[in-house]
């Protein structure tokens, strides 16, 4: 991680928007990026215009950040993330969230599309992430540690803030949703899992499978900011689903769940941004 590039990225967002400090950030997962466009008074900055930003290559990710005021605070909404399966290095994958923390964000919400393992979940459900299993074989903190960013051996006892989860559970209930919570197992991809891999993940305690989020959550915790994670179950995981998996199914379910997702985020963002930590 090049510290100076990170500072340049953060400075470029803050100077371009004339906003000194961003209080929170949201990373919008597959099929959920359009949420950012709903902010009428937001300013969109393309990733290509920010120093050091990796440019997404997968369909459905547009690659920009919307900087928007919310009450008397400010939020960054990232649509389009990069994944390890595209060939990006871990440093590049976590560059966006590290930039958000460098802009001042104390709380970051990570969203994704995931396969459901837990039989209580149906496609279209939103599930809070309670913890994760890093089955990618990678970690963004491998290599020399930059002490300006965080400690060599960060604690991972509570990656996903219990406080924020409790508040998100309230939001789910207010929105008429079951406050599902589950363990997210991250695989490297880009293949979907085999049924045997899904059974393995289930045996290890996973409720959800996906190909993102975990590196970002690790990097955010490394920098001492808080994380809250939400998966949209776009399909039943391989072997649980009676039909083969496809990316079309993922994007179609995400599109169908858009109103629910929008409703939850609209209600939750004021909570996310109202950080008592300063
Ligand atoms: N597996 C991995 N990643 C995914 C899935 C899945 O079943 N659905 C959406 N993203």
PDB file of C-alpha atoms and ligand atoms in Angstrom:
ATOM      1  CA  UNK A   1       0.000   0.000   0.000  1.00  0.00           C
ATOM      2  CA  UNK A   2       1.534   3.267  -1.094  1.00  0.00           C
ATOM      3  CA  UNK A   3       0.685   5.691   1.691  1.00  0.00           C
ATOM      4  CA  UNK A   4       1.257   8.783  -0.437  1.00  0.00           C
ATOM      5  CA  UNK A   5      -1.042   7.563  -3.220  1.00  0.00           C
ATOM      6  CA  UNK A   6      -3.681   6.941  -0.577  1.00  0.00           C
ATOM      7  CA  UNK A   7      -3.283  10.472   0.777  1.00  0.00           C
ATOM      8  CA  UNK A   8      -3.437  11.843  -2.792  1.00  0.00           C
ATOM      9  CA  UNK A   9      -6.692   9.950  -3.463  1.00  0.00           C
ATOM     10  CA  UNK A  10      -8.230  11.236  -0.255  1.00  0.00           C
ATOM     11  CA  UNK A  11      -7.075  14.807  -0.957  1.00  0.00           C
ATOM     12  CA  UNK A  12      -8.412  14.641  -4.512  1.00  0.00           C
ATOM     13  CA  UNK A  13     -11.930  13.650  -3.366  1.00  0.00           C
ATOM     14  CA  UNK A  14     -11.952  16.286  -0.633  1.00  0.00           C
ATOM     15  CA  UNK A  15     -10.610  19.055  -2.882  1.00  0.00           C
ATOM     16  CA  UNK A  16     -12.849  18.175  -5.843  1.00  0.00           C
ATOM     17  CA  UNK A  17     -15.969  18.316  -3.666  1.00  0.00           C
ATOM     18  CA  UNK A  18     -14.801  21.092  -1.343  1.00  0.00           C
ATOM     19  CA  UNK A  19     -15.764  18.912   1.616  1.00  0.00           C
ATOM     20  CA  UNK A  20     -13.128  18.548   4.295  1.00  0.00           C
ATOM     21  CA  UNK A  21     -14.250  15.355   5.861  1.00  0.00           C
ATOM     22  CA  UNK A  22     -16.533  12.422   5.064  1.00  0.00           C
ATOM     23  CA  UNK A  23     -18.182  10.782   8.041  1.00  0.00           C
ATOM     24  CA  UNK A  24     -19.205   7.414   6.604  1.00  0.00           C
ATOM     25  CA  UNK A  25     -19.065   5.374   3.415  1.00  0.00           C
ATOM     26  CA  UNK A  26     -21.063   2.656   1.689  1.00  0.00           C
ATOM     27  CA  UNK A  27     -19.717   0.123  -0.801  1.00  0.00           C
ATOM     28  CA  UNK A  28     -22.491  -0.983  -3.148  1.00  0.00           C
ATOM     29  CA  UNK A  29     -22.246  -4.574  -4.353  1.00  0.00           C
ATOM     30  CA  UNK A  30     -23.272  -6.365  -7.561  1.00  0.00           C
ATOM     31  CA  UNK A  31     -26.488  -4.970  -8.997  1.00  0.00           C
ATOM     32  CA  UNK A  32     -26.875  -2.466  -6.134  1.00  0.00           C
ATOM     33  CA  UNK A  33     -24.784   0.406  -7.520  1.00  0.00           C
ATOM     34  CA  UNK A  34     -27.772   2.395  -8.762  1.00  0.00           C
ATOM     35  CA  UNK A  35     -28.552   3.348  -5.155  1.00  0.00           C
ATOM     36  CA  UNK A  36     -25.880   6.056  -5.400  1.00  0.00           C
ATOM     37  CA  UNK A  37     -27.633   7.811  -8.296  1.00  0.00           C
ATOM     38  CA  UNK A  38     -30.661   8.538  -6.066  1.00  0.00           C
ATOM     39  CA  UNK A  39     -28.683  11.273  -4.297  1.00  0.00           C
ATOM     40  CA  UNK A  40     -29.736  14.367  -6.243  1.00  0.00           C
ATOM     41  CA  UNK A  41     -27.315  16.642  -4.464  1.00  0.00           C
ATOM     42  CA  UNK A  42     -24.460  14.151  -4.795  1.00  0.00           C
ATOM     43  CA  UNK A  43     -21.315  14.764  -6.845  1.00  0.00           C
ATOM     44  CA  UNK A  44     -20.122  11.801  -8.917  1.00  0.00           C
ATOM     45  CA  UNK A  45     -16.393  11.250  -9.313  1.00  0.00           C
ATOM     46  CA  UNK A  46     -15.236   8.536 -11.683  1.00  0.00           C
ATOM     47  CA  UNK A  47     -12.597   6.143 -10.338  1.00  0.00           C
ATOM     48  CA  UNK A  48     -10.413   6.999 -13.362  1.00  0.00           C
ATOM     49  CA  UNK A  49     -10.195  10.573 -12.070  1.00  0.00           C
ATOM     50  CA  UNK A  50      -8.932   9.612  -8.606  1.00  0.00           C
ATOM     51  CA  UNK A  51      -5.191   8.890  -8.178  1.00  0.00           C
ATOM     52  CA  UNK A  52      -4.427   5.218  -7.563  1.00  0.00           C
ATOM     53  CA  UNK A  53      -7.968   3.908  -7.998  1.00  0.00           C
ATOM     54  CA  UNK A  54      -8.355   0.510  -9.686  1.00  0.00           C
ATOM     55  CA  UNK A  55     -10.948   0.432 -12.462  1.00  0.00           C
ATOM     56  CA  UNK A  56     -13.571  -2.368 -12.292  1.00  0.00           C
ATOM     57  CA  UNK A  57     -13.787  -4.761 -15.231  1.00  0.00           C
ATOM     58  CA  UNK A  58     -16.925  -6.731 -14.414  1.00  0.00           C
ATOM     59  CA  UNK A  59     -20.335  -5.957 -15.953  1.00  0.00           C
ATOM     60  CA  UNK A  60     -22.727  -4.343 -13.494  1.00  0.00           C
ATOM     61  CA  UNK A  61     -20.034  -2.252 -11.755  1.00  0.00           C
ATOM     62  CA  UNK A  62     -19.758   1.283 -13.036  1.00  0.00           C
ATOM     63  CA  UNK A  63     -16.732   2.497 -11.103  1.00  0.00           C
ATOM     64  CA  UNK A  64     -17.480   5.795  -9.451  1.00  0.00           C
ATOM     65  CA  UNK A  65     -17.965   7.348  -6.072  1.00  0.00           C
ATOM     66  CA  UNK A  66     -20.848   9.650  -5.249  1.00  0.00           C
ATOM     67  CA  UNK A  67     -20.056  12.205  -2.560  1.00  0.00           C
ATOM     68  CA  UNK A  68     -23.264  13.437  -0.954  1.00  0.00           C
ATOM     69  CA  UNK A  69     -24.417  15.492   2.014  1.00  0.00           C
ATOM     70  CA  UNK A  70     -26.728  13.776   4.491  1.00  0.00           C
ATOM     71  CA  UNK A  71     -28.168  16.051   7.140  1.00  0.00           C
ATOM     72  CA  UNK A  72     -25.187  18.083   8.309  1.00  0.00           C
ATOM     73  CA  UNK A  73     -22.739  15.264   7.507  1.00  0.00           C
ATOM     74  CA  UNK A  74     -21.262  13.789   4.354  1.00  0.00           C
ATOM     75  CA  UNK A  75     -21.197  10.295   2.910  1.00  0.00           C
ATOM     76  CA  UNK A  76     -19.260   8.534   0.154  1.00  0.00           C
ATOM     77  CA  UNK A  77     -21.097   5.906  -1.902  1.00  0.00           C
ATOM     78  CA  UNK A  78     -18.874   3.620  -3.943  1.00  0.00           C
ATOM     79  CA  UNK A  79     -20.459   1.820  -6.840  1.00  0.00           C
ATOM     80  CA  UNK A  80     -18.296  -0.738  -8.484  1.00  0.00           C
ATOM     81  CA  UNK A  81     -15.685  -2.626  -6.549  1.00  0.00           C
ATOM     82  CA  UNK A  82     -12.784  -4.683  -7.800  1.00  0.00           C
ATOM     83  CA  UNK A  83     -12.372  -8.363  -6.987  1.00  0.00           C
ATOM     84  CA  UNK A  84      -9.396 -10.668  -6.527  1.00  0.00           C
ATOM     85  CA  UNK A  85     -10.703 -12.965  -9.292  1.00  0.00           C
ATOM     86  CA  UNK A  86     -10.185 -10.159 -11.822  1.00  0.00           C
ATOM     87  CA  UNK A  87      -6.476 -10.349 -11.075  1.00  0.00           C
ATOM     88  CA  UNK A  88      -6.209  -7.333  -8.774  1.00  0.00           C
ATOM     89  CA  UNK A  89      -3.779  -7.312  -5.902  1.00  0.00           C
ATOM     90  CA  UNK A  90      -5.182  -7.103  -2.389  1.00  0.00           C
ATOM     91  CA  UNK A  91      -3.775  -3.552  -2.013  1.00  0.00           C
ATOM     92  CA  UNK A  92      -5.844  -2.490  -5.004  1.00  0.00           C
ATOM     93  CA  UNK A  93      -8.978  -4.254  -3.759  1.00  0.00           C
ATOM     94  CA  UNK A  94      -8.909  -2.356  -0.463  1.00  0.00           C
ATOM     95  CA  UNK A  95      -7.777   0.982  -1.909  1.00  0.00           C
ATOM     96  CA  UNK A  96     -11.308   2.426  -2.065  1.00  0.00           C
ATOM     97  CA  UNK A  97     -12.230   1.677   1.545  1.00  0.00           C
ATOM     98  CA  UNK A  98      -8.827   2.832   2.777  1.00  0.00           C
ATOM     99  CA  UNK A  99      -9.408   6.097   0.908  1.00  0.00           C
ATOM    100  CA  UNK A 100     -12.798   6.440   2.609  1.00  0.00           C
ATOM    101  CA  UNK A 101     -11.190   6.023   6.045  1.00  0.00           C
ATOM    102  CA  UNK A 102      -8.469   8.494   5.024  1.00  0.00           C
ATOM    103  CA  UNK A 103     -11.290  10.953   4.139  1.00  0.00           C
ATOM    104  CA  UNK A 104     -12.487  10.654   7.729  1.00  0.00           C
ATOM    105  CA  UNK A 105     -15.066   7.854   7.526  1.00  0.00           C
ATOM    106  CA  UNK A 106     -15.373   6.149  10.910  1.00  0.00           C
ATOM    107  CA  UNK A 107     -18.065   3.706   9.804  1.00  0.00           C
ATOM    108  CA  UNK A 108     -18.260   1.815   6.567  1.00  0.00           C
ATOM    109  CA  UNK A 109     -21.101  -0.298   5.267  1.00  0.00           C
ATOM    110  CA  UNK A 110     -20.127  -3.109   2.908  1.00  0.00           C
ATOM    111  CA  UNK A 111     -22.840  -4.651   0.750  1.00  0.00           C
ATOM    112  CA  UNK A 112     -22.673  -7.599  -1.607  1.00  0.00           C
ATOM    113  CA  UNK A 113     -24.588 -10.227  -3.524  1.00  0.00           C
ATOM    114  CA  UNK A 114     -24.168 -13.690  -2.016  1.00  0.00           C
ATOM    115  CA  UNK A 115     -25.334 -17.275  -2.304  1.00  0.00           C
ATOM    116  CA  UNK A 116     -27.511 -18.507   0.554  1.00  0.00           C
ATOM    117  CA  UNK A 117     -26.495 -21.640   2.460  1.00  0.00           C
ATOM    118  CA  UNK A 118     -28.711 -21.250   5.518  1.00  0.00           C
ATOM    119  CA  UNK A 119     -32.093 -22.893   4.727  1.00  0.00           C
ATOM    120  CA  UNK A 120     -33.885 -19.983   6.432  1.00  0.00           C
ATOM    121  CA  UNK A 121     -32.834 -17.667   3.572  1.00  0.00           C
ATOM    122  CA  UNK A 122     -34.642 -17.180   0.277  1.00  0.00           C
ATOM    123  CA  UNK A 123     -33.416 -15.303  -2.793  1.00  0.00           C
ATOM    124  CA  UNK A 124     -34.169 -11.613  -2.309  1.00  0.00           C
ATOM    125  CA  UNK A 125     -33.496 -11.695   1.461  1.00  0.00           C
ATOM    126  CA  UNK A 126     -31.134  -9.216   3.091  1.00  0.00           C
ATOM    127  CA  UNK A 127     -28.817 -10.736   5.706  1.00  0.00           C
ATOM    128  CA  UNK A 128     -26.559  -8.886   8.151  1.00  0.00           C
ATOM    129  CA  UNK A 129     -23.049 -10.276   8.257  1.00  0.00           C
ATOM    130  CA  UNK A 130     -22.186 -11.382  11.801  1.00  0.00           C
ATOM    131  CA  UNK A 131     -18.670 -12.651  11.055  1.00  0.00           C
ATOM    132  CA  UNK A 132     -16.653 -14.080   8.195  1.00  0.00           C
ATOM    133  CA  UNK A 133     -14.531 -17.011   7.097  1.00  0.00           C
ATOM    134  CA  UNK A 134     -11.651 -15.928   4.900  1.00  0.00           C
ATOM    135  CA  UNK A 135     -11.344 -18.878   2.500  1.00  0.00           C
ATOM    136  CA  UNK A 136      -9.675 -16.848  -0.249  1.00  0.00           C
ATOM    137  CA  UNK A 137      -6.136 -17.762   0.764  1.00  0.00           C
ATOM    138  CA  UNK A 138      -5.275 -14.033   0.619  1.00  0.00           C
ATOM    139  CA  UNK A 139      -5.061 -11.258   3.151  1.00  0.00           C
ATOM    140  CA  UNK A 140      -4.643  -7.537   2.380  1.00  0.00           C
ATOM    141  CA  UNK A 141      -2.224  -7.095   5.295  1.00  0.00           C
ATOM    142  CA  UNK A 142       0.413  -9.499   3.964  1.00  0.00           C
ATOM    143  CA  UNK A 143       3.717  -7.663   3.457  1.00  0.00           C
ATOM    144  CA  UNK A 144       5.438  -4.891   5.361  1.00  0.00           C
ATOM    145  CA  UNK A 145       3.044  -3.207   7.765  1.00  0.00           C
ATOM    146  CA  UNK A 146       2.558   0.544   7.451  1.00  0.00           C
ATOM    147  CA  UNK A 147       2.228   1.660  11.076  1.00  0.00           C
ATOM    148  CA  UNK A 148       0.592   4.918   9.944  1.00  0.00           C
ATOM    149  CA  UNK A 149      -2.403   2.855   8.784  1.00  0.00           C
ATOM    150  CA  UNK A 150      -2.713   0.357  11.626  1.00  0.00           C
ATOM    151  CA  UNK A 151      -1.049  -2.344  13.735  1.00  0.00           C
ATOM    152  CA  UNK A 152       0.870  -5.388  12.500  1.00  0.00           C
ATOM    153  CA  UNK A 153      -1.487  -7.870  14.189  1.00  0.00           C
ATOM    154  CA  UNK A 154      -4.974  -6.337  14.307  1.00  0.00           C
ATOM    155  CA  UNK A 155      -7.618  -7.929  16.498  1.00  0.00           C
ATOM    156  CA  UNK A 156     -10.473  -9.535  14.543  1.00  0.00           C
ATOM    157  CA  UNK A 157     -12.746 -10.490  17.473  1.00  0.00           C
ATOM    158  CA  UNK A 158     -15.514  -8.181  16.293  1.00  0.00           C
ATOM    159  CA  UNK A 159     -14.991  -7.310  12.639  1.00  0.00           C
ATOM    160  CA  UNK A 160     -18.664  -6.429  12.145  1.00  0.00           C
ATOM    161  CA  UNK A 161     -19.690  -3.968  14.856  1.00  0.00           C
ATOM    162  CA  UNK A 162     -22.209  -5.463  17.312  1.00  0.00           C
ATOM    163  CA  UNK A 163     -23.622  -1.966  17.944  1.00  0.00           C
ATOM    164  CA  UNK A 164     -24.207  -1.258  14.281  1.00  0.00           C
ATOM    165  CA  UNK A 165     -25.699  -4.728  13.794  1.00  0.00           C
ATOM    166  CA  UNK A 166     -28.183  -4.121  16.598  1.00  0.00           C
ATOM    167  CA  UNK A 167     -29.179  -0.837  14.958  1.00  0.00           C
ATOM    168  CA  UNK A 168     -29.414  -2.454  11.557  1.00  0.00           C
ATOM    169  CA  UNK A 169     -31.617  -5.214  13.030  1.00  0.00           C
ATOM    170  CA  UNK A 170     -33.990  -2.461  14.209  1.00  0.00           C
ATOM    171  CA  UNK A 171     -34.001  -1.014  10.699  1.00  0.00           C
ATOM    172  CA  UNK A 172     -34.819  -4.440   9.243  1.00  0.00           C
ATOM    173  CA  UNK A 173     -37.761  -4.815  11.649  1.00  0.00           C
ATOM    174  CA  UNK A 174     -39.018  -1.300  10.906  1.00  0.00           C
ATOM    175  CA  UNK A 175     -38.916  -2.197   7.210  1.00  0.00           C
ATOM    176  CA  UNK A 176     -40.965  -5.337   7.869  1.00  0.00           C
ATOM    177  CA  UNK A 177     -38.023  -7.664   7.265  1.00  0.00           C
ATOM    178  CA  UNK A 178     -36.768 -10.616   9.291  1.00  0.00           C
ATOM    179  CA  UNK A 179     -33.446  -9.510  10.880  1.00  0.00           C
ATOM    180  CA  UNK A 180     -31.443 -12.407   9.442  1.00  0.00           C
ATOM    181  CA  UNK A 181     -27.811 -12.577  10.488  1.00  0.00           C
ATOM    182  CA  UNK A 182     -25.138 -14.950   9.226  1.00  0.00           C
ATOM    183  CA  UNK A 183     -21.494 -15.872   8.688  1.00  0.00           C
ATOM    184  CA  UNK A 184     -20.127 -14.950   5.238  1.00  0.00           C
ATOM    185  CA  UNK A 185     -17.573 -17.291   3.687  1.00  0.00           C
ATOM    186  CA  UNK A 186     -15.405 -15.627   1.048  1.00  0.00           C
ATOM    187  CA  UNK A 187     -14.030 -17.720  -1.802  1.00  0.00           C
ATOM    188  CA  UNK A 188     -11.595 -16.422  -4.416  1.00  0.00           C
ATOM    189  CA  UNK A 189     -13.840 -17.209  -7.422  1.00  0.00           C
ATOM    190  CA  UNK A 190     -14.517 -16.537 -10.255  1.00  0.00           C
ATOM    191  CA  UNK A 191     -16.085 -20.004 -10.434  1.00  0.00           C
ATOM    192  CA  UNK A 192     -19.124 -20.412  -8.281  1.00  0.00           C
ATOM    193  CA  UNK A 193     -18.521 -23.024  -5.604  1.00  0.00           C
ATOM    194  CA  UNK A 194     -18.997 -26.756  -6.106  1.00  0.00           C
ATOM    195  CA  UNK A 195     -21.704 -28.401  -3.974  1.00  0.00           C
ATOM    196  CA  UNK A 196     -18.878 -30.032  -1.956  1.00  0.00           C
ATOM    197  CA  UNK A 197     -17.324 -26.623  -1.288  1.00  0.00           C
ATOM    198  CA  UNK A 198     -20.693 -25.273  -0.173  1.00  0.00           C
ATOM    199  CA  UNK A 199     -21.070 -28.281   2.186  1.00  0.00           C
ATOM    200  CA  UNK A 200     -17.566 -27.614   3.506  1.00  0.00           C
ATOM    201  CA  UNK A 201     -18.398 -23.955   4.143  1.00  0.00           C
ATOM    202  CA  UNK A 202     -21.645 -25.016   5.838  1.00  0.00           C
ATOM    203  CA  UNK A 203     -19.769 -27.446   8.083  1.00  0.00           C
ATOM    204  CA  UNK A 204     -17.359 -24.651   8.977  1.00  0.00           C
ATOM    205  CA  UNK A 205     -20.273 -22.468  10.060  1.00  0.00           C
ATOM    206  CA  UNK A 206     -21.033 -20.401   6.960  1.00  0.00           C
ATOM    207  CA  UNK A 207     -24.522 -19.146   6.133  1.00  0.00           C
ATOM    208  CA  UNK A 208     -23.543 -17.180   3.017  1.00  0.00           C
ATOM    209  CA  UNK A 209     -20.962 -17.534   0.234  1.00  0.00           C
ATOM    210  CA  UNK A 210     -19.466 -14.815  -1.906  1.00  0.00           C
ATOM    211  CA  UNK A 211     -16.348 -13.432  -3.566  1.00  0.00           C
ATOM    212  CA  UNK A 212     -15.857 -10.025  -1.974  1.00  0.00           C
ATOM    213  CA  UNK A 213     -16.161  -7.962   1.238  1.00  0.00           C
ATOM    214  CA  UNK A 214     -13.680  -9.839   3.459  1.00  0.00           C
ATOM    215  CA  UNK A 215     -10.478  -8.080   2.267  1.00  0.00           C
ATOM    216  CA  UNK A 216     -12.212  -4.698   2.639  1.00  0.00           C
ATOM    217  CA  UNK A 217     -13.516  -5.543   6.121  1.00  0.00           C
ATOM    218  CA  UNK A 218      -9.986  -6.552   7.202  1.00  0.00           C
ATOM    219  CA  UNK A 219      -8.422  -3.334   5.851  1.00  0.00           C
ATOM    220  CA  UNK A 220     -11.080  -1.145   7.502  1.00  0.00           C
ATOM    221  CA  UNK A 221     -10.560  -2.826  10.875  1.00  0.00           C
ATOM    222  CA  UNK A 222      -6.806  -2.464  10.405  1.00  0.00           C
ATOM    223  CA  UNK A 223      -7.351   1.312  10.201  1.00  0.00           C
ATOM    224  CA  UNK A 224      -9.606   1.274  13.261  1.00  0.00           C
ATOM    225  CA  UNK A 225     -12.910   2.198  11.598  1.00  0.00           C
ATOM    226  CA  UNK A 226     -16.141   0.280  12.156  1.00  0.00           C
ATOM    227  CA  UNK A 227     -17.720  -2.102   9.653  1.00  0.00           C
ATOM    228  CA  UNK A 228     -21.257  -3.202   9.044  1.00  0.00           C
ATOM    229  CA  UNK A 229     -21.962  -5.759   6.311  1.00  0.00           C
ATOM    230  CA  UNK A 230     -25.102  -6.736   4.429  1.00  0.00           C
ATOM    231  CA  UNK A 231     -25.543  -9.506   1.897  1.00  0.00           C
ATOM    232  CA  UNK A 232     -28.356  -9.672  -0.570  1.00  0.00           C
ATOM    233  CA  UNK A 233     -29.083 -13.356  -1.143  1.00  0.00           C
ATOM    234  CA  UNK A 234     -29.366 -13.493  -4.914  1.00  0.00           C
ATOM    235  CA  UNK A 235     -29.490 -17.291  -5.220  1.00  0.00           C
ATOM    236  CA  UNK A 236     -29.330 -20.460  -3.193  1.00  0.00           C
ATOM    237  CA  UNK A 237     -25.728 -21.703  -3.099  1.00  0.00           C
ATOM    238  CA  UNK A 238     -24.591 -24.516  -5.404  1.00  0.00           C
ATOM    239  CA  UNK A 239     -26.035 -27.909  -4.481  1.00  0.00           C
ATOM    240  CA  UNK A 240     -28.742 -26.208  -2.406  1.00  0.00           C
ATOM    241  CA  UNK A 241     -30.159 -24.592  -5.521  1.00  0.00           C
ATOM    242  CA  UNK A 242     -31.909 -27.161  -7.760  1.00  0.00           C
ATOM    243  CA  UNK A 243     -30.680 -25.281 -10.844  1.00  0.00           C
ATOM    244  CA  UNK A 244     -27.223 -24.232 -12.098  1.00  0.00           C
ATOM    245  CA  UNK A 245     -25.991 -20.798 -10.968  1.00  0.00           C
ATOM    246  CA  UNK A 246     -25.627 -17.878 -13.344  1.00  0.00           C
ATOM    247  CA  UNK A 247     -24.530 -14.268 -13.147  1.00  0.00           C
ATOM    248  CA  UNK A 248     -27.844 -13.314 -14.817  1.00  0.00           C
ATOM    249  CA  UNK A 249     -29.739 -14.830 -11.892  1.00  0.00           C
ATOM    250  CA  UNK A 250     -27.585 -12.753  -9.524  1.00  0.00           C
ATOM    251  CA  UNK A 251     -28.250  -9.463 -11.316  1.00  0.00           C
ATOM    252  CA  UNK A 252     -31.972 -10.257 -11.855  1.00  0.00           C
ATOM    253  CA  UNK A 253     -32.547 -10.966  -8.155  1.00  0.00           C
ATOM    254  CA  UNK A 254     -30.577  -7.845  -7.226  1.00  0.00           C
ATOM    255  CA  UNK A 255     -32.817  -5.801  -9.537  1.00  0.00           C
ATOM    256  CA  UNK A 256     -35.972  -7.294  -7.987  1.00  0.00           C
ATOM    257  CA  UNK A 257     -34.730  -6.572  -4.464  1.00  0.00           C
ATOM    258  CA  UNK A 258     -33.770  -2.985  -5.260  1.00  0.00           C
ATOM    259  CA  UNK A 259     -36.793  -1.373  -3.569  1.00  0.00           C
ATOM    260  CA  UNK A 260     -36.216  -3.316  -0.329  1.00  0.00           C
ATOM    261  CA  UNK A 261     -32.503  -2.521  -0.374  1.00  0.00           C
ATOM    262  CA  UNK A 262     -33.209   1.174  -1.035  1.00  0.00           C
ATOM    263  CA  UNK A 263     -35.718   1.307   1.794  1.00  0.00           C
ATOM    264  CA  UNK A 264     -33.273  -0.259   4.282  1.00  0.00           C
ATOM    265  CA  UNK A 265     -30.399   2.019   3.244  1.00  0.00           C
ATOM    266  CA  UNK A 266     -32.556   5.143   3.317  1.00  0.00           C
ATOM    267  CA  UNK A 267     -33.512   4.306   6.904  1.00  0.00           C
ATOM    268  CA  UNK A 268     -30.089   3.128   8.036  1.00  0.00           C
ATOM    269  CA  UNK A 269     -27.756   5.780   6.573  1.00  0.00           C
ATOM    270  CA  UNK A 270     -28.691   8.463   9.117  1.00  0.00           C
ATOM    271  CA  UNK A 271     -27.721   5.986  11.864  1.00  0.00           C
ATOM    272  CA  UNK A 272     -24.515   4.995  10.102  1.00  0.00           C
ATOM    273  CA  UNK A 273     -23.448   8.568   9.692  1.00  0.00           C
ATOM    274  CA  UNK A 274     -24.297   9.713  13.189  1.00  0.00           C
ATOM    275  CA  UNK A 275     -21.050   8.430  14.621  1.00  0.00           C
ATOM    276  CA  UNK A 276     -20.397   9.186  18.286  1.00  0.00           C
ATOM    277  CA  UNK A 277     -16.706   8.385  17.676  1.00  0.00           C
ATOM    278  CA  UNK A 278     -14.614  11.423  16.812  1.00  0.00           C
TER     279      UNK A 278
HETATM  280  N1  LIG B   1     -21.372 -17.821  -4.713  1.00  0.00           N
HETATM  281  C1  LIG B   1     -20.403 -16.892  -4.748  1.00  0.00           C
HETATM  282  N2  LIG B   1     -20.627 -15.615  -5.008  1.00  0.00           N
HETATM  283  C2  LIG B   1     -21.905 -15.251  -5.255  1.00  0.00           C
HETATM  284  C3  LIG B   1     -22.961 -16.170  -5.229  1.00  0.00           C
HETATM  285  C4  LIG B   1     -22.679 -17.531  -4.952  1.00  0.00           C
HETATM  286  O1  LIG B   1     -23.552 -18.412  -4.904  1.00  0.00           O
HETATM  287  N3  LIG B   1     -24.098 -15.477  -5.520  1.00  0.00           N
HETATM  288  C5  LIG B   1     -23.721 -14.178  -5.687  1.00  0.00           C
HETATM  289  N4  LIG B   1     -22.402 -14.035  -5.525  1.00  0.00           N
END
